[in-house]
Short mmCIF file of C-alpha atoms in Angstrom, two decimals:
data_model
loop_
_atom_site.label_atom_id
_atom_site.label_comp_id
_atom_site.label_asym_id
_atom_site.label_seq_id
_atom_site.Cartn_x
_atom_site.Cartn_y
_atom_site.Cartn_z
CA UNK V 188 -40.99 204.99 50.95
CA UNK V 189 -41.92 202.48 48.41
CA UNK V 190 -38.85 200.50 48.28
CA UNK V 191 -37.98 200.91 52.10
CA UNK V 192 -35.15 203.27 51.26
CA UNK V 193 -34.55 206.00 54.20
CA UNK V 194 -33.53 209.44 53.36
CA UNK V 195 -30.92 210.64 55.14
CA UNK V 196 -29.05 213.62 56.25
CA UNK V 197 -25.69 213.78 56.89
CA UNK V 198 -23.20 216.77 57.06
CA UNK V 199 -21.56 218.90 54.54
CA UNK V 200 -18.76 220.18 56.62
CA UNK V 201 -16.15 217.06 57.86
CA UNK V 202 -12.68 217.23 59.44
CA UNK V 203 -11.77 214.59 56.69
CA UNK V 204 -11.34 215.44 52.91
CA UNK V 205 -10.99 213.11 49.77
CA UNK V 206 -7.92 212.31 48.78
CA UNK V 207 -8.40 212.16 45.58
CA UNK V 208 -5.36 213.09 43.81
CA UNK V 209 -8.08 214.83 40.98
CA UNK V 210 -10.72 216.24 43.31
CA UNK V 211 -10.10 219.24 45.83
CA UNK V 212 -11.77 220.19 48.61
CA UNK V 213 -13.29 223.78 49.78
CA UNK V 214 -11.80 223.96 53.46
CA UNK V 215 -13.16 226.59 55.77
CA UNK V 216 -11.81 227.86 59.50
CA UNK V 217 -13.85 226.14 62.29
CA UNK V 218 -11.81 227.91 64.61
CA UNK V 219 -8.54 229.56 64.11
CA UNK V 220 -6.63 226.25 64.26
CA UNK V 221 -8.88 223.61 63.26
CA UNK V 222 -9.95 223.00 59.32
CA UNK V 223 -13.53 221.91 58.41
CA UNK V 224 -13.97 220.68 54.56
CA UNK V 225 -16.52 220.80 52.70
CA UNK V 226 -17.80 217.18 51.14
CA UNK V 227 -16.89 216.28 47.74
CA UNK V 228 -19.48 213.91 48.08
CA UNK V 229 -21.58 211.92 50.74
CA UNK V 230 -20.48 209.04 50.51
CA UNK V 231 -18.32 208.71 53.88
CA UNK V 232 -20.95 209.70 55.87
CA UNK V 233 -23.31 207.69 54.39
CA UNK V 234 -21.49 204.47 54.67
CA UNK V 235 -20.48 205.60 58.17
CA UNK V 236 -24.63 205.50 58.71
CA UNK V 237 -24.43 201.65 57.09
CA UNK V 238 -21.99 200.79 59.40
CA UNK V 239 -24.09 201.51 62.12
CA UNK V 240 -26.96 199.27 60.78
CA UNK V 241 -29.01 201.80 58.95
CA UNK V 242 -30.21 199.60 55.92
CA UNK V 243 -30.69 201.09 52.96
CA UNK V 244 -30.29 204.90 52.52
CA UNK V 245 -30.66 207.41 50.01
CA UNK V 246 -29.95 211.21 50.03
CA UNK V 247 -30.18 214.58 47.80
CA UNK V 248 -26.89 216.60 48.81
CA UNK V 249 -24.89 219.85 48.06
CA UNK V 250 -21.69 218.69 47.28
CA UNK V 251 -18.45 220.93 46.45
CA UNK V 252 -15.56 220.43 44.32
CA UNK V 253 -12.51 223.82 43.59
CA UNK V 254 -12.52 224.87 40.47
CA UNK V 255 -14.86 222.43 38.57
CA UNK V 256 -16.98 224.86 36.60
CA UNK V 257 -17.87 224.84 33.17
CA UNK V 258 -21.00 224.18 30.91
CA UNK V 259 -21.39 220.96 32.69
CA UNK V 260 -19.77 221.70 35.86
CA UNK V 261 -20.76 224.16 38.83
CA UNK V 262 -17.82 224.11 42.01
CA UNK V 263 -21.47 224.16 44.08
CA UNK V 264 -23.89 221.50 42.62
CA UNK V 265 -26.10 218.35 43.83
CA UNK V 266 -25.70 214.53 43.68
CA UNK V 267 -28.61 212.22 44.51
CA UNK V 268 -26.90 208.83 46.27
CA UNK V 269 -28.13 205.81 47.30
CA UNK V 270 -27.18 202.48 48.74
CA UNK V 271 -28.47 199.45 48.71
CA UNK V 272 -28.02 196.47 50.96
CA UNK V 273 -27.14 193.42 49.12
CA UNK V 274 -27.64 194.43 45.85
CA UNK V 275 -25.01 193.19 43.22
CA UNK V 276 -23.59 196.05 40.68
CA UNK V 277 -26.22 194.42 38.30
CA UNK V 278 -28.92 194.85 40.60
CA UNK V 279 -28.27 198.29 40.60
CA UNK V 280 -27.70 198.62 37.28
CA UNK V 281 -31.67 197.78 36.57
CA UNK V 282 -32.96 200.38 39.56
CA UNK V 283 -31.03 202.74 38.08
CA UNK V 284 -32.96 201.71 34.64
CA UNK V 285 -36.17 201.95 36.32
CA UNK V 286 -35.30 205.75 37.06
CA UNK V 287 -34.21 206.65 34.04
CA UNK V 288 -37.62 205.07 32.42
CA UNK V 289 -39.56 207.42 35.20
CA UNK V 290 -37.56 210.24 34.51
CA UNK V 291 -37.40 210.12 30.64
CA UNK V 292 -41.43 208.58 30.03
CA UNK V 293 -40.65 207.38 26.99
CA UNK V 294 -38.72 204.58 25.25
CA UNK V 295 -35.01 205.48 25.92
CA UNK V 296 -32.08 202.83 24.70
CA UNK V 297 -29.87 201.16 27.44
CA UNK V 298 -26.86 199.19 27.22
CA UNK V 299 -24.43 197.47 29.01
CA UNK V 300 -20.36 197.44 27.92
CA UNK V 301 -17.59 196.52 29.34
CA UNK V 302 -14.77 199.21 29.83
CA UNK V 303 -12.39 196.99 27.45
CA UNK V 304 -15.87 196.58 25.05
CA UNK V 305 -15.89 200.23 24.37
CA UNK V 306 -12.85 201.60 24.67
CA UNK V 307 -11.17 198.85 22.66
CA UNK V 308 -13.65 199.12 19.90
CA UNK V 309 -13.23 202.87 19.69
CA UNK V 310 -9.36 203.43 19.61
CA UNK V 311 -8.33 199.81 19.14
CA UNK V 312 -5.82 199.10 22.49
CA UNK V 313 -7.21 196.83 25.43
CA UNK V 314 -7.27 199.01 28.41
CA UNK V 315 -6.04 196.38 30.79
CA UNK V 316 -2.79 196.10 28.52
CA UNK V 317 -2.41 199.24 27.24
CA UNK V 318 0.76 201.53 28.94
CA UNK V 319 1.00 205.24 29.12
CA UNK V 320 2.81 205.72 27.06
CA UNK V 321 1.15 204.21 24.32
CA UNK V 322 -2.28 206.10 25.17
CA UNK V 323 0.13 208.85 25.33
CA UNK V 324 1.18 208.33 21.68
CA UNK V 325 -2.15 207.79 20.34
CA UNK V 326 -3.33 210.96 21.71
CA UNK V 327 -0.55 212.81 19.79
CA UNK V 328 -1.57 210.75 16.74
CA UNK V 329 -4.60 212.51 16.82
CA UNK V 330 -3.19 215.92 17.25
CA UNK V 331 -3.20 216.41 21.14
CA UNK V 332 0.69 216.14 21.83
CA UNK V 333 -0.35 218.25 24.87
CA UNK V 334 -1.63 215.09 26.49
CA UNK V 335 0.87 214.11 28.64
CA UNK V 336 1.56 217.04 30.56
CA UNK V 337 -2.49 217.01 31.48
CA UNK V 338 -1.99 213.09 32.53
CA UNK V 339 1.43 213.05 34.53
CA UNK V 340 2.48 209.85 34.91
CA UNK V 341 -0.46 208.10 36.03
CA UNK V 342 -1.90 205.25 33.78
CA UNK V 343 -5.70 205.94 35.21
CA UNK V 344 -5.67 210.03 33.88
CA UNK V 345 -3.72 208.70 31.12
CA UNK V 346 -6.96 206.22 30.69
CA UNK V 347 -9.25 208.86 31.92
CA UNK V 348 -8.09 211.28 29.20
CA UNK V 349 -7.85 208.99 25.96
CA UNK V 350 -11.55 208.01 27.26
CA UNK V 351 -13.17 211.11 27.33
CA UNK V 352 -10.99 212.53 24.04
CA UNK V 353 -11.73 209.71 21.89
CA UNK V 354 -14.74 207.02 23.22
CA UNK V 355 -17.23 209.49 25.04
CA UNK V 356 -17.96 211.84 22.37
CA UNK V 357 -18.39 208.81 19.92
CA UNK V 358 -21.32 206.89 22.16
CA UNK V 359 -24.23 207.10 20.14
CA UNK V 360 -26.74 209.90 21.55
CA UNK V 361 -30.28 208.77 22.90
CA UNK V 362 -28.48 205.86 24.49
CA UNK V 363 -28.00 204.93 27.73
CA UNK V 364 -24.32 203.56 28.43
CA UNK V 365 -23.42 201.58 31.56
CA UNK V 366 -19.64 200.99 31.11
CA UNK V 367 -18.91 198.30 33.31
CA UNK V 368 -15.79 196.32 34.78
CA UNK V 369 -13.07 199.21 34.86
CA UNK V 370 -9.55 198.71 34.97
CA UNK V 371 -8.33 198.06 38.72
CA UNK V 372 -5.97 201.12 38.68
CA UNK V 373 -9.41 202.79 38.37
CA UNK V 374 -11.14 201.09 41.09
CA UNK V 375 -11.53 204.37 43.73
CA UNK V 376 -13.47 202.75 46.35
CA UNK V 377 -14.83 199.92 44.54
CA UNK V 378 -14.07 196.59 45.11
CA UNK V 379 -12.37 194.45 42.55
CA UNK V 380 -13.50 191.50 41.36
CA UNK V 381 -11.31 187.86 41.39
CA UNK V 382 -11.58 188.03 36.74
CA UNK V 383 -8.59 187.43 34.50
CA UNK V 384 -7.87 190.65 33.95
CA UNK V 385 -8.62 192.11 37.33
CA UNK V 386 -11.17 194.56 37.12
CA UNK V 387 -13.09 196.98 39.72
CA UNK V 388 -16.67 196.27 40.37
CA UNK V 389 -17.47 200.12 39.36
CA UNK V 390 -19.44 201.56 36.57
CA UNK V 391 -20.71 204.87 35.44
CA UNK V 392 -23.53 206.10 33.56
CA UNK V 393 -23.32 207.99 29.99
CA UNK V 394 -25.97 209.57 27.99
CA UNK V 395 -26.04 212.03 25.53
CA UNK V 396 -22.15 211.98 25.84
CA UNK V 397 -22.57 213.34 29.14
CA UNK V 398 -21.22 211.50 32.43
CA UNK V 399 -23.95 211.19 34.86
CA UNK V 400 -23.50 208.79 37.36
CA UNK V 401 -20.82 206.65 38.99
CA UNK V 402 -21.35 203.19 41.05
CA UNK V 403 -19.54 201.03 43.11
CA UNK V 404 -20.01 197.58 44.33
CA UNK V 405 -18.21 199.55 47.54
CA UNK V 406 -15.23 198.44 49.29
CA UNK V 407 -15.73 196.79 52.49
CA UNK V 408 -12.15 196.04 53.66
CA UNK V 409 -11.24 198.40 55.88
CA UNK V 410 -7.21 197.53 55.56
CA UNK V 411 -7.36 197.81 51.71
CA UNK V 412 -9.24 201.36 52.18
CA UNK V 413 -6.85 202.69 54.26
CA UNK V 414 -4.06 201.63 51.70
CA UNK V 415 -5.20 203.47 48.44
CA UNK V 416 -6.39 206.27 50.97
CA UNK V 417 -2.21 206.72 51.60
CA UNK V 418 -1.19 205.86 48.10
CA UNK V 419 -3.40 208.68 46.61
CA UNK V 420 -2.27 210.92 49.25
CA UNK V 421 1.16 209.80 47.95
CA UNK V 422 0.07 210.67 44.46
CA UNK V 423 -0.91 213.90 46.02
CA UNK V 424 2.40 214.67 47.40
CA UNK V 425 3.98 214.04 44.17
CA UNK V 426 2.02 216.59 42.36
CA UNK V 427 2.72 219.38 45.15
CA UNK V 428 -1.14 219.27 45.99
CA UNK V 429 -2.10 220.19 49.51
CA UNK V 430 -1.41 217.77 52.31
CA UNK V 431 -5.41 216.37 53.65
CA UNK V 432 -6.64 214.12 55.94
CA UNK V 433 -7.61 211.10 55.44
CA UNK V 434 -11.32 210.21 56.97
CA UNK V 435 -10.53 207.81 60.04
CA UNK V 436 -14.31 208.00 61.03
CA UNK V 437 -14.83 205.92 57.65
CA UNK V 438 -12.14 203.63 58.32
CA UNK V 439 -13.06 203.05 61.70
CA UNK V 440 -16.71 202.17 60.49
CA UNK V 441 -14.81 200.19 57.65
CA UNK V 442 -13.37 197.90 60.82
CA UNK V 443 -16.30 197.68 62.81
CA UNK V 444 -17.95 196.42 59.39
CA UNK V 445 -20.01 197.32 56.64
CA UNK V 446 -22.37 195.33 55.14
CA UNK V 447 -22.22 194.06 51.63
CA UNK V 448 -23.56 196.85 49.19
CA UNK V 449 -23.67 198.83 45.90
CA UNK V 450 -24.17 202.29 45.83
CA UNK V 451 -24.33 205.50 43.23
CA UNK V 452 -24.29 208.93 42.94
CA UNK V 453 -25.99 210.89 40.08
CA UNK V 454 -25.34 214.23 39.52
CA UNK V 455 -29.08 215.85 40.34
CA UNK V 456 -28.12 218.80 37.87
CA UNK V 457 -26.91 217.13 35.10
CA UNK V 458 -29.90 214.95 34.80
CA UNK V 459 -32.25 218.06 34.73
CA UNK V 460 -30.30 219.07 31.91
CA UNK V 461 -30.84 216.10 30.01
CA UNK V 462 -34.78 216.25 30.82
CA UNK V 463 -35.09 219.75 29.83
CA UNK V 464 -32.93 219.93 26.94
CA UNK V 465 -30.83 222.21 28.56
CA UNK V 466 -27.49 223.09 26.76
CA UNK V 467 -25.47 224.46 29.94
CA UNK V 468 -25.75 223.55 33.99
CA UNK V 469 -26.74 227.46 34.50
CA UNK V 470 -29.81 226.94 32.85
CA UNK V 471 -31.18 224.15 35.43
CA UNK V 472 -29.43 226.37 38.73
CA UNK V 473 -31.15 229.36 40.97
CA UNK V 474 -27.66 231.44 40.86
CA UNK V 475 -24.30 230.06 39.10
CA UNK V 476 -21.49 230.15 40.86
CA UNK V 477 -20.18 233.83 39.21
CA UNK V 478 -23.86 235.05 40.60
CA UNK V 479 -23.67 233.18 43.83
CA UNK W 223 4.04 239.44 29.23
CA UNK W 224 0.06 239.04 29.85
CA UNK W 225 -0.96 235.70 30.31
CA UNK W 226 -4.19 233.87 30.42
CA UNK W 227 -5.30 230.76 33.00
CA UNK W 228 -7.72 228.20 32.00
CA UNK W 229 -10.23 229.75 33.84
CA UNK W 230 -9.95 233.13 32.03
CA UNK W 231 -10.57 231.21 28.49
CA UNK W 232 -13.81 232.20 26.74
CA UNK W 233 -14.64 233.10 23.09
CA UNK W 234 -13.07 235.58 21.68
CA UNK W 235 -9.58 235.61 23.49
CA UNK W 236 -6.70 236.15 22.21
CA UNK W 237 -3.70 233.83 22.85
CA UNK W 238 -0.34 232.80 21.42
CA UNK W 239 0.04 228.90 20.38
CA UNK W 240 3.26 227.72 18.61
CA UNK W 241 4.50 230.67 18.04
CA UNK W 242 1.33 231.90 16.08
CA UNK W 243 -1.50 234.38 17.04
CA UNK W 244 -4.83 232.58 17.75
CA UNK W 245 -8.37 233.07 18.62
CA UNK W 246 -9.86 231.08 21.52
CA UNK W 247 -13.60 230.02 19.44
CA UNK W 248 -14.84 227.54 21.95
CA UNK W 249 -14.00 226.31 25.35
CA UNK W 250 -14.91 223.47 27.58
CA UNK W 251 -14.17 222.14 30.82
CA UNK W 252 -13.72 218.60 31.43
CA UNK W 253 -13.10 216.85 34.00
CA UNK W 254 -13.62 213.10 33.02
CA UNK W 255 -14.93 210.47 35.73
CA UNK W 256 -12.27 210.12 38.02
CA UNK W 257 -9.26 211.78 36.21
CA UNK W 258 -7.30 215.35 35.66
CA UNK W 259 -9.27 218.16 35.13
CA UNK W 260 -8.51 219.81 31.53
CA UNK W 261 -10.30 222.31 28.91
CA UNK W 262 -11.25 221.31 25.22
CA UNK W 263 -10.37 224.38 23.66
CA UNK W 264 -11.42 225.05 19.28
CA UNK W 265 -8.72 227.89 18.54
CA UNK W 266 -8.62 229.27 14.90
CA UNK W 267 -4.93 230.44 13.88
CA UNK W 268 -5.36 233.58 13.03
CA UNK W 269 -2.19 234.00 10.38
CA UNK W 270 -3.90 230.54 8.70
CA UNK W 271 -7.15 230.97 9.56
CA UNK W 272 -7.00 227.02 10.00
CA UNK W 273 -9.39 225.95 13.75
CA UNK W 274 -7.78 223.25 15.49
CA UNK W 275 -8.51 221.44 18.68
CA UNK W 276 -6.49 221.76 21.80
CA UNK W 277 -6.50 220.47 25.17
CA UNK W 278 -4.73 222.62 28.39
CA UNK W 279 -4.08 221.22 31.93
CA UNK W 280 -6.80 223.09 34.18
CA UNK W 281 -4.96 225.83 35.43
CA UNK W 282 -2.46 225.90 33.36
CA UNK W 283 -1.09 229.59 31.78
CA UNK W 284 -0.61 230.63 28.09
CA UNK W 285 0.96 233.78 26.71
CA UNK W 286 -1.53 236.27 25.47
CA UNK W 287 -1.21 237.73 22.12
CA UNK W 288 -1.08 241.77 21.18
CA UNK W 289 -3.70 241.52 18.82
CA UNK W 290 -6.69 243.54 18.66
CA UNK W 291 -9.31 243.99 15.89
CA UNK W 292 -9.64 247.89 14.53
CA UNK W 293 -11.30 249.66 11.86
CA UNK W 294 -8.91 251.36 9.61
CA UNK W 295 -9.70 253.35 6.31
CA UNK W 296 -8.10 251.84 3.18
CA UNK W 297 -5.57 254.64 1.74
CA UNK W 298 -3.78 252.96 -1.30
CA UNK W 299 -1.86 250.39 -2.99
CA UNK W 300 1.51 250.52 -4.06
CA UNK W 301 2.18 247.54 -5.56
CA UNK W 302 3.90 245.84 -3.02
CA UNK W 303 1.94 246.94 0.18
CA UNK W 304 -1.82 248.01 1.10
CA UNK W 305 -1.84 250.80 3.63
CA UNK W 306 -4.70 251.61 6.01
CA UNK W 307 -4.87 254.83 8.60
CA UNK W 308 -6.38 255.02 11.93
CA UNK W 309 -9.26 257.69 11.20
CA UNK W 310 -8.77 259.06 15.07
CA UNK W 311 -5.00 258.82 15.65
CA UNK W 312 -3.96 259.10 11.55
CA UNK W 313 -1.55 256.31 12.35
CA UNK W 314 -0.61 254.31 9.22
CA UNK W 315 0.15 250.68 8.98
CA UNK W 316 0.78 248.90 5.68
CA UNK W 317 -0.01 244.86 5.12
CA UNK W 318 0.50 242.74 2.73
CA UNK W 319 -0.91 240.19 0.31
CA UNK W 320 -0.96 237.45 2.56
CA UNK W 321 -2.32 239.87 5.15
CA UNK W 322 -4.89 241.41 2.81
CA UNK W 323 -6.04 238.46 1.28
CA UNK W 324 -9.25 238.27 -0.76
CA UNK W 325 -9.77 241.76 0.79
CA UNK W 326 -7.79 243.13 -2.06
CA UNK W 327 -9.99 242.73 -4.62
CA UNK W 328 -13.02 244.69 -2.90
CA UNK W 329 -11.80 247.75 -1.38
CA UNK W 330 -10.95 251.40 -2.96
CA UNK W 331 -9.87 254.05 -1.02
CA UNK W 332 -11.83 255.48 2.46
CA UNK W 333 -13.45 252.24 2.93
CA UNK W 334 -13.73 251.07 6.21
CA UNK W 335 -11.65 247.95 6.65
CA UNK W 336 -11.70 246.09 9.88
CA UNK W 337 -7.99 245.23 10.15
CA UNK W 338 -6.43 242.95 12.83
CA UNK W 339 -3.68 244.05 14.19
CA UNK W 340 -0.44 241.60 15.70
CA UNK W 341 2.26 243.50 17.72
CA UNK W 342 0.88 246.38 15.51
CA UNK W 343 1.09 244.84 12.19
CA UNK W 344 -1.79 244.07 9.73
CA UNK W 345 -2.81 240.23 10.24
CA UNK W 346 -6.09 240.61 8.65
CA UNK W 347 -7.75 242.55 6.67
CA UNK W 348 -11.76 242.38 6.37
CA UNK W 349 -13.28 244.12 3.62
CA UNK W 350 -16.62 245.91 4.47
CA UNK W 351 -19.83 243.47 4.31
CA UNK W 352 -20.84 245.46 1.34
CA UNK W 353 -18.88 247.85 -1.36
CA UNK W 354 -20.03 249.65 -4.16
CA UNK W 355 -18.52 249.28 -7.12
CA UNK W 356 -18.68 250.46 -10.88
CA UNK W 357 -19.11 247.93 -13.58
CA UNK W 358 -16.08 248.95 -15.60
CA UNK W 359 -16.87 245.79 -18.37
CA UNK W 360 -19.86 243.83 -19.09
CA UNK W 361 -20.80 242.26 -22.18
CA UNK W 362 -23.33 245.17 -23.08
CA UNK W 363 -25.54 242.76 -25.86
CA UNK W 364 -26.59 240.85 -23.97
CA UNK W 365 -30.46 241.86 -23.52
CA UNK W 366 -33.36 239.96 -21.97
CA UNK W 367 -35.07 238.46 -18.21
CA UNK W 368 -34.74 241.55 -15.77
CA UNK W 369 -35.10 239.18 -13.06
CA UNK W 370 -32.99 236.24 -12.03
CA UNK W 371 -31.98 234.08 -14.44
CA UNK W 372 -27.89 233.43 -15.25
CA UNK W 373 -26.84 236.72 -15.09
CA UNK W 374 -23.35 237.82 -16.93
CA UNK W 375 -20.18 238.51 -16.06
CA UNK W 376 -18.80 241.69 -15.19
CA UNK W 377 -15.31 243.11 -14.01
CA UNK W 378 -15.23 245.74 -12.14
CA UNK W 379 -13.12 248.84 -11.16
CA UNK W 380 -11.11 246.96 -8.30
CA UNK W 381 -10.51 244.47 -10.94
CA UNK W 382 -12.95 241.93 -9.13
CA UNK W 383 -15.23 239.13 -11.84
CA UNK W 384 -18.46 239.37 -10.28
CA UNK W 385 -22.04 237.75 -11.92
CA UNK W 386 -24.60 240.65 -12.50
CA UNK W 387 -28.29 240.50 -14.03
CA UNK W 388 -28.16 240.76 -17.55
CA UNK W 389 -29.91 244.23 -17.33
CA UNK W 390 -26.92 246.29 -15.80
CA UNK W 391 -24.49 248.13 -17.68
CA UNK W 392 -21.50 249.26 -17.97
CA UNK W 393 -20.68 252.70 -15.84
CA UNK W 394 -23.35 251.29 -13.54
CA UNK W 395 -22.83 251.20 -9.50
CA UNK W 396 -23.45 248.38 -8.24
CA UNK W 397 -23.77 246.69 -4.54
CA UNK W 398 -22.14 243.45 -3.46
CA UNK W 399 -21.71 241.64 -0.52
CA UNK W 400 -17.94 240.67 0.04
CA UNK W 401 -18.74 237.69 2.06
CA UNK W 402 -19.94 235.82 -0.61
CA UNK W 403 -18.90 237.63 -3.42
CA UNK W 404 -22.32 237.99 -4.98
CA UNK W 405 -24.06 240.94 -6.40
CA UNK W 406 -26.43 242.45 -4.14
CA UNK W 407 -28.36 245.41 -5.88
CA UNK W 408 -28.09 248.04 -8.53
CA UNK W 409 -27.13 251.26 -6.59
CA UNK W 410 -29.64 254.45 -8.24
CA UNK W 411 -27.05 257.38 -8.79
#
């Protein structure tokens, strides 16, 4: 491999789930009283493999998320993932460039923003200050009153909602945004940085309006994992979602150490789209999900 | 009472929002980077006809509306009320203006209206694409192009102001298309 990046293969099925209080899991019966689920994402058995000294990694996977399915959504669809060893969230920023200039072969726009940049100049309140209830007003000002039963009372949907209501559909097209420094309620497993305001060392990839990639400067501290692991199953709890457990294979590779590194995941679909034109995810799949 | 989930939603569907009948034109799923999962829905009201833009909690159920879309002949006017029958059944319902709408001005009796129908009441009423009509008045001097041109006024026998080629005359059928209220053709008796 040209930049000494091993593919790897890891499984889909794991006795751990996210616990993501906005992602579910497929489960399935490994035997009639033990659960298997079926990965959101690779990432904890990837950074299981860096644990173990594997260096840099990369990997195409099937990943599987309930009920996600829409023009830009399939429940059963693929993310392309990599880590790299050492590599600041800038670092990654420009391989990530470099794909997008292979993929595209032609002269495509790029820039960098912060979170508080963009969203900020778009609807006017500072992200890091901003309360729920305010972005809960503001979305009623402009005629979705409806908001705040979608967002609970969580400032990060709250954030999440007003972002992709009112700043993504207003990024210019034929532009490639990397929103950068996110607030650190919004952090997931990224680590956060020591700035006035705190932010997370996370950023994720728009073009054409349309979200295609997320990366982390990844959380190494095994102590500070395993605490927003149990506040989001907390969050979980709270919302009457389905008790799941938590991944102690990641946090016991989280003790033992992993190295410092950024990683990403780009959904493999979603950039086909945007290379072909395509106007919905069926058009770049063998079978859809409803002919699956 | 019928409800709908999120998932259900698709063009077309029919689904009660404020209290008012709507039409589901557009949806889209969204579930943005890390947050709650909702669908962008563009619903047109069908009593206002105004489209607004709503969001729903993935999931989440709304009530559906009894209204269905069914083609009716136009019987008569009485002054107050327009009333269509069911050709199969010879069920009458009677709407009015509001419910007619620019309708009114196109259709005579036996056309074939496409009439929407809430909790069995006219909503709606769609006039054919095309009517034919007599020119009941027309300035009749008027002489000159047979092609294109300005044209003339003309009223005709629903009462509707129409722009015709200055070579058709009065007692004349004549075609138009109600969708844009523009004169189509001259129709040979």
């Amino acid at each position: 491999m040209q930049k000494n990046v091993l593919e790897v293969d890891t499984p889909v099925l794991s006795a751990a789930a996210s616990c993501d209080l906005n992602l579910d899991s497929f489960s399935t019966d490994l035997t009639k009283t033990k659960q298997l689920y079926l990965q959101t994402s690779p990432e904890f058995a990837m950074k299981r493999l860096l644990a173990s000294g594997s260096g840099s990694i990369f990997q195409i996977a099937k990943s599987f998320r309930q009920a996600e399915q829409g023009r830009f959504h399939n429940p059963e669809f693929t993310l392309l993932e990599w880590y790299r060893l050492d590599f600041t969230l800038d670092d990654l920023i420009n391989e990530m460039i470099e794909l997008l200039m292979l993929c595209f072969g032609r002269n495509i726009g790029f820039t960098t923003v912060t979170y508080q940049q963009i969203f900020q100049q778009l609807t006017g309140m500072n992200p890091h200050q901003v309360t729920l209830g305010e972005l809960m007003s503001y979305a009623t000002e402009q005629g979705n009153p409806e908001a705040s039963d979608i967002c609970g009372n969580h400032l990060a949907n709250g954030l999440d909602y007003v972002f992709s209501q009112y700043v993504q559909p207003k990024l210019k097209k034929d532009m490639v945004y990397f929103v950068t420094n996110y607030p650190a309620c919004m952090a997931m497993l990224a680590k956060l940085d020591k700035g006035t305001p705190v932010t997370a060392q996370r950023f994720e990839v728009y073009f054409n309006n349309l979200e295609l990639a997320n990366g982390y400067e990844e959380l190494t501290d095994a102590v500070e994992q395993k605490q927003r692991f149990q506040q989001e199953l907390l969050e979980r709890r709270e919302a009457g979602l389905d008790d799941v457990p938590m991944d102690k294979h990641l946090l016991a590779a989280l003790s033992h150490g992993l190295p410092d590194c950024s990683g990403v995941a780009m959904g493999l679909d979603r950039l086909l789209m945007l290379m072909t034109g395509a106007t919905s995810i069926d058009e770049v799949l063998t079978f859809p999900i409803d002919r699956a | 009472m019928a409800t709908y989930s999120t998932s259900e939603f698709k063009g077309g569907l029919k689904i009660m929002l404020d209290d008012a009948p709507c039409s589901i034109m557009e949806n889209e799923f969204v579930r943005p980077g890390k947050g709650p999962a909702f669908s962008r829905v563009k619903i047109r009201n069908l009593k206002t006809g105004r489209v607004i833009e709503r969001t729903f909690k993935s999931g989440e159920s709304v009530e559906a509306a009894d209204v269905m879309e069914t083609e009716m002949s136009y019987l008569y006017n009485d002054g107050d009320f327009w009333y269509f029958m069911d050709d199969e059944t010879y069920e009458q319902v009677s709407g009015d203006a509001t419910a007619v709408g620019d309708a009114a001005k196109w259709i005579k009796d036996q056309d074939k209206c496409t009439v929407t129908l809430w909790n069995g009441a006219p909503l709606l009423v769609t006039a054919p694409n095309f009517v034919e009509l007599e020119v009941t008045d027309t300035d009749p001097g008027l002489k000159g192009d047979t092609s294109g041109g300005g044209g003339k006024p003309a009223t005709l026998e629903t009462g509707a102001v129409v722009r015709i080629p200055l070579f058709v005359q009065i007692g004349e059928v004549i075609k138009v298309d109600t969708r844009t209220g523009e004169y189509s053709a001259r129709v040979k008796n």
